[in-house]
Short mmCIF file of C-alpha atoms and ligand atoms in Angstrom, two decimals:
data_model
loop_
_atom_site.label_atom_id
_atom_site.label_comp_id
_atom_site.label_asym_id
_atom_site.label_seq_id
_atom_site.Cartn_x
_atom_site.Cartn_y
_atom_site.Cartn_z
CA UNK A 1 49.57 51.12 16.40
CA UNK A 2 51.75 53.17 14.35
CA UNK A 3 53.42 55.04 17.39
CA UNK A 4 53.98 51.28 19.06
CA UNK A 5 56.07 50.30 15.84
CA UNK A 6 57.68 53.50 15.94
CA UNK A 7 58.73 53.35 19.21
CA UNK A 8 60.24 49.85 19.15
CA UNK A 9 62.21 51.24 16.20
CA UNK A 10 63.22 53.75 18.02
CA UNK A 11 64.23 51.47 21.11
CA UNK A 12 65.91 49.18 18.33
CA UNK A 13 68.21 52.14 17.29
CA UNK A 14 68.70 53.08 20.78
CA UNK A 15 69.90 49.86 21.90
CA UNK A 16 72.45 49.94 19.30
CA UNK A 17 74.08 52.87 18.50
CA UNK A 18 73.76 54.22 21.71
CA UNK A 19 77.32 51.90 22.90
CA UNK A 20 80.37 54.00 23.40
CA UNK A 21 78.06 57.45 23.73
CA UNK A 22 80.11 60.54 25.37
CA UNK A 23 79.12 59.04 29.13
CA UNK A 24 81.20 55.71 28.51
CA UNK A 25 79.39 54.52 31.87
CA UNK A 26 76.61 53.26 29.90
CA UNK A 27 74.45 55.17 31.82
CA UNK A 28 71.63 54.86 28.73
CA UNK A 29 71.84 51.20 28.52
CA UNK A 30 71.01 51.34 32.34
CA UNK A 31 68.53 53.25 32.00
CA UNK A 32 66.93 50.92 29.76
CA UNK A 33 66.04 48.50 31.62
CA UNK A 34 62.58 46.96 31.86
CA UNK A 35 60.85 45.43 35.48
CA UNK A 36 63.89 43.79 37.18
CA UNK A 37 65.66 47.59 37.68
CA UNK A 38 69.25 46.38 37.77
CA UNK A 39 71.43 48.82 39.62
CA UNK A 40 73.36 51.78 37.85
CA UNK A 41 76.58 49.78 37.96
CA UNK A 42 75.40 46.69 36.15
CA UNK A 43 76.19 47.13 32.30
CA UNK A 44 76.13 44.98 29.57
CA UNK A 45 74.01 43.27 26.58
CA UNK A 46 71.66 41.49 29.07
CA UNK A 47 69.94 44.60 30.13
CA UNK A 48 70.12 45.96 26.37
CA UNK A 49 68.17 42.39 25.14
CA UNK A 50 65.56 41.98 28.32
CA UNK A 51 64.54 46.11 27.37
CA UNK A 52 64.43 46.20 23.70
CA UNK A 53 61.02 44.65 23.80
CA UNK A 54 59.81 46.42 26.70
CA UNK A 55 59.42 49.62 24.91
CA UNK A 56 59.85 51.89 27.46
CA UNK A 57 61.93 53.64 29.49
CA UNK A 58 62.15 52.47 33.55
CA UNK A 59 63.44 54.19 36.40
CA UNK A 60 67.39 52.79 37.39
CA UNK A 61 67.44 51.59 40.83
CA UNK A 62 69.81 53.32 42.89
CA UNK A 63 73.46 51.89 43.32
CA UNK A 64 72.68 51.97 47.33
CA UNK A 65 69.92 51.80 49.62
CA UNK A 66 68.31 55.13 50.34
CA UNK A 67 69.46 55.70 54.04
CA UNK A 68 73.27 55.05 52.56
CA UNK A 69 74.07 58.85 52.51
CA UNK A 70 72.68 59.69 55.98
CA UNK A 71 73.27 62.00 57.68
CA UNK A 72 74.76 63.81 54.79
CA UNK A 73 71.30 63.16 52.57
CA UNK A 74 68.32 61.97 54.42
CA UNK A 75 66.62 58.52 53.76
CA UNK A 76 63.30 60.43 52.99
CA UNK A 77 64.56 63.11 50.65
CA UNK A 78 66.39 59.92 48.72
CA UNK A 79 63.03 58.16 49.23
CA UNK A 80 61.20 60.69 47.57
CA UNK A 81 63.70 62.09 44.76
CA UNK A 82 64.41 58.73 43.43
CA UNK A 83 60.54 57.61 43.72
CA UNK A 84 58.65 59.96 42.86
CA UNK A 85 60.35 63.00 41.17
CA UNK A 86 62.81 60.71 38.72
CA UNK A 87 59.99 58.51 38.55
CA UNK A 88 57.39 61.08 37.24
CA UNK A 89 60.81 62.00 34.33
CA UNK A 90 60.41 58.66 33.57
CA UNK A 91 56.57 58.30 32.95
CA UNK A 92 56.25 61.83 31.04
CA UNK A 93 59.75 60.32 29.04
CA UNK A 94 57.52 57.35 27.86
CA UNK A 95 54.49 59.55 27.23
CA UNK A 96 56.47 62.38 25.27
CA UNK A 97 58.16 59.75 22.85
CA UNK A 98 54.36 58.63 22.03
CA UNK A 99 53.71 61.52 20.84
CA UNK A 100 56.51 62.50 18.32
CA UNK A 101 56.64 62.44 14.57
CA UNK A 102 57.71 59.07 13.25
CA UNK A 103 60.36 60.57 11.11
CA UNK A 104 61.92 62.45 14.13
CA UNK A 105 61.86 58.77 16.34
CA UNK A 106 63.56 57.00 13.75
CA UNK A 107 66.20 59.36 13.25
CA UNK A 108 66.88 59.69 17.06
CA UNK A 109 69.25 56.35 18.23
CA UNK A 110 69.91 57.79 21.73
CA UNK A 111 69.12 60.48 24.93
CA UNK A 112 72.06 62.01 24.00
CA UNK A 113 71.60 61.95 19.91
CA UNK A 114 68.40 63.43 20.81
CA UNK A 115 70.06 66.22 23.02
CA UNK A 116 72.53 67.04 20.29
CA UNK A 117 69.40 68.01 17.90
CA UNK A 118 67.62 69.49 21.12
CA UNK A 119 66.00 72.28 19.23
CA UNK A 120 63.94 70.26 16.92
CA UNK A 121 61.73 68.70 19.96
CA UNK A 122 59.23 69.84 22.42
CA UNK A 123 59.29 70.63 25.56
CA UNK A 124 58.13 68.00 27.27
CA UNK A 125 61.28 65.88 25.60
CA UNK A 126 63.23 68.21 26.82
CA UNK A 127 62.31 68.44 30.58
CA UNK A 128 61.85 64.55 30.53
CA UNK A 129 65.15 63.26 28.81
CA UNK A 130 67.01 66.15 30.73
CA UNK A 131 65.69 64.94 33.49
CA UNK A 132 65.90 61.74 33.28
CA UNK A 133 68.94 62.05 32.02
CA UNK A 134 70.48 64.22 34.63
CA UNK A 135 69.31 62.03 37.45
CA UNK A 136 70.74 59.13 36.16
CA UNK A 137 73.88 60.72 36.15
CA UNK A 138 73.56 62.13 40.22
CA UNK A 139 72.98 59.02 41.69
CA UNK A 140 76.31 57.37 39.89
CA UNK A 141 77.99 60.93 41.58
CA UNK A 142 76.73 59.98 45.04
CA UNK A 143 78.26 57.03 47.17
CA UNK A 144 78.41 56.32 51.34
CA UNK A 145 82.31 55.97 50.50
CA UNK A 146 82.33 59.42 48.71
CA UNK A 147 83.66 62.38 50.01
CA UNK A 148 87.42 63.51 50.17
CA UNK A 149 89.72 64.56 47.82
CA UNK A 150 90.03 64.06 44.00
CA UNK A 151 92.43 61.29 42.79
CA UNK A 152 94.44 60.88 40.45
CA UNK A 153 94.15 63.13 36.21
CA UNK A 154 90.81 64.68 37.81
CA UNK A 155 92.77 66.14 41.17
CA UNK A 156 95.79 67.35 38.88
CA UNK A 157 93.27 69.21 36.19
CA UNK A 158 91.40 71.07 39.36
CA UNK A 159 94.99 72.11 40.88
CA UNK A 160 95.77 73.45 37.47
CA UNK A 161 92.60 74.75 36.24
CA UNK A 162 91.45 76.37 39.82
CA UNK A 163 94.49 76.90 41.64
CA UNK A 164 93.54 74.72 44.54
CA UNK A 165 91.01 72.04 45.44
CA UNK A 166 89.62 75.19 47.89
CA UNK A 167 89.12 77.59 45.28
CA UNK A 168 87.42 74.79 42.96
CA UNK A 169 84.80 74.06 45.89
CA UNK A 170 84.25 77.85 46.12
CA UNK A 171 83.43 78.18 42.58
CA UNK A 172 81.69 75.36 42.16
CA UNK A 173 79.52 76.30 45.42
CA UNK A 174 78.86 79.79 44.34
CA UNK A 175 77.56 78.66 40.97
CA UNK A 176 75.25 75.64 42.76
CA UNK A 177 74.00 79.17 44.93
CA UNK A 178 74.00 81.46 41.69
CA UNK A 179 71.33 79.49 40.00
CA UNK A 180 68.19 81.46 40.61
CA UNK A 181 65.16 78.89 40.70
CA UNK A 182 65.38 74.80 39.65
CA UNK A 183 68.59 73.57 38.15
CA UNK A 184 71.56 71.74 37.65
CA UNK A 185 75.77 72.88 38.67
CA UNK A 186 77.95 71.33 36.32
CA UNK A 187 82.06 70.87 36.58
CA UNK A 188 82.51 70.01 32.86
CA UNK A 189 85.18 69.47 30.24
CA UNK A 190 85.28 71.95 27.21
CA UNK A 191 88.17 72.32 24.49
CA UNK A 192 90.30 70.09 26.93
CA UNK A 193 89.61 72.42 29.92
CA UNK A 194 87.36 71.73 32.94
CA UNK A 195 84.84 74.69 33.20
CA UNK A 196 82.21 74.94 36.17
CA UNK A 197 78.66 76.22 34.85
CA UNK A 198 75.07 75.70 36.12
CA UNK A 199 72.06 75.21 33.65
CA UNK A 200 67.87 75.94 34.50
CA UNK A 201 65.00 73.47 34.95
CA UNK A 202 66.67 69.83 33.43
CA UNK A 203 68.75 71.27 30.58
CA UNK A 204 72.58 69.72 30.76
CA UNK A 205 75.37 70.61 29.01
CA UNK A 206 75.24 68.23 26.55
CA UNK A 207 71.98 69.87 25.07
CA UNK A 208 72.58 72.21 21.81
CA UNK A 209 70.41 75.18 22.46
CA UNK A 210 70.16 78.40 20.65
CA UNK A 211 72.16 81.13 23.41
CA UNK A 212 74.90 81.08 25.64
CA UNK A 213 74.40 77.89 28.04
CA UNK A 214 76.88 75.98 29.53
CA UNK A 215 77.87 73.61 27.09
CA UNK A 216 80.26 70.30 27.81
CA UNK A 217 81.04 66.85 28.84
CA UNK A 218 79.56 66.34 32.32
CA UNK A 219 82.79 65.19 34.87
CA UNK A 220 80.25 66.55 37.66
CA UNK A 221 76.15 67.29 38.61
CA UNK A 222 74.74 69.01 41.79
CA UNK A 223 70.87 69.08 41.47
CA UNK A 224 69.91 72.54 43.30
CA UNK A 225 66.29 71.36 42.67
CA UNK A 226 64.35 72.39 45.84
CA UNK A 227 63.18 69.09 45.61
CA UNK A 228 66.96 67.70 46.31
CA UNK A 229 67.10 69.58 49.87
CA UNK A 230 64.29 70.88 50.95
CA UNK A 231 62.56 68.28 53.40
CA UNK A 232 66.01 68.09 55.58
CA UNK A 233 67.37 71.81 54.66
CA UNK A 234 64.57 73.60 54.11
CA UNK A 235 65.30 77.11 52.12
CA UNK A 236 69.16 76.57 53.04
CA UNK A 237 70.71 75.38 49.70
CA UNK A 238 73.69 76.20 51.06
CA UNK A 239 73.96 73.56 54.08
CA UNK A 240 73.05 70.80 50.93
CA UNK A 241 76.06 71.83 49.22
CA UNK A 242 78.21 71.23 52.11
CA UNK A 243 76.98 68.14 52.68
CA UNK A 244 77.23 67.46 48.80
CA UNK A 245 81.28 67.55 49.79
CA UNK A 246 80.73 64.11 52.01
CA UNK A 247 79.13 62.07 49.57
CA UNK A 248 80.84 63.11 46.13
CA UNK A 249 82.09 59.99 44.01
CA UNK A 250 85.32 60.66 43.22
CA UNK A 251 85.82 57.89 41.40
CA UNK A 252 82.64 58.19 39.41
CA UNK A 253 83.54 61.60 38.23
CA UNK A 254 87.36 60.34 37.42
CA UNK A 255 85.93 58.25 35.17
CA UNK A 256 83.76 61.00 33.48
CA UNK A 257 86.40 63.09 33.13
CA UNK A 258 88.80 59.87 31.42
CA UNK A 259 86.48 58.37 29.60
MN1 LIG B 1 65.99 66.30 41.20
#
């Protein structure tokens, strides 16, 4: 009983301080949600009040219908990413909060409180909240009417950070390629510059961790998860990355990189 009052503190605290975090999307109080799964894009204190209760974490639904990035991402690969591999984040999410120490819940109002204090938690908060966390985020970076060119502050900071749009996509390509195994590529902002990085398994840049990592605030995320590519591309990350290039949210990550 104890953990079930310490969790709905923890919720509590969550549901409040966690307005105006680093992602101004609101991408937490989305993510809190309980059984109705409102889309991505819906915000606001309705979601916050119908998942305080709840107690748990649920999975977001996606801001379009799984076939809405074909050809460039298949229906089943969307099908299955969304359903079952974000889902499983999800579950393990709920069941690693369960377990912590009360002290640690109550002092943690947010993901991304939780990820600035990253070294005080286990693993399996961690893998969960990263991924959870980082999924969240990729779905809001994907749209049918993606694709393009960068608008706007974003397209001027890549001209003068990377010389050209061209030499951004190469650099950003080769470090999706780079990562050896599971991960994450990352275009981020860092001491007012945009920086592109990759990170392993579901770490993000926002995570402090003892070494060298990329470290940020996320304007972009490429999952180079096999998971993310392999039923249409099989071993050829490459080919996803291309078709990454179609279905990019422009606006999405313009609004990361304002906000
Ligand atoms: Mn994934």
């Amino acid at each position: 009983m104890e953990n079930n009052t310490s969790r709905r503190s923890f919720l509590k605290q969550t549901a409040i301080l966690s307005t105006g975090t680093l992602i101004g999307s609101s991408l937490l109080q989305d993510a809190f949600a309980n059984t109705t799964q409102p889309l991505l894009e819906e915000t606001g204190s309705d979601i916050f009040t119908n998942s305080i209760e709840e107690g748990t974490f649920v999975l977001p639904k996606l801001p379009y219908s799984t076939d809405a990035l074909e050809p460039h991402i298949d229906k089943a690969t969307m099908e299955i990413h969304h359903g079952k591999h974000h889902q499983a984040y999800v579950t393990n999410l709920n069941k690693a909060i369960g377990t912590l120490d009360k002290k640690l819940v109550e002092s943690s109002s947010s993901l991304e409180t939780i990820f600035k204090k990253m070294s005080q938690f286990p693993d399996s908060i961690r893998n969960n909240a990263g991924g959870h966390y980082n999924h969240t985020l990729f779905w809001e970076l994907l749209s049918p009417n993606g694709g393009g060119l960068p608008k706007g502050k974003l397209a001027q900071a890549i001209t003068s950070s990377f010389g050209s749009f061209d030499e951004f996509k190469k650099q950003f390509a080769d470090a999706s390629m780079k990562r050896f195994g599971s991960g994450w590529a990352w275009l981020v902002v860092k001491d007012g510059q945009l920086v592109i990085g990759s990170t392993a398994n579901q770490d993000n840049p926002l995570m402090r961790l003892k070494g060298k990592g990329l470290k940020g605030k996320p304007v972009m995320a490429l999952d180079v998860w096999e998971h993310a590519y392999y039923f249409k591309n099989q071993n050829r990350r490459a080919d996803y990355i291309n078709s990454f290039w179609n279905v990019i949210n422009w606006e999405k990550a313009e609004q990361l990189f304002n906000s």
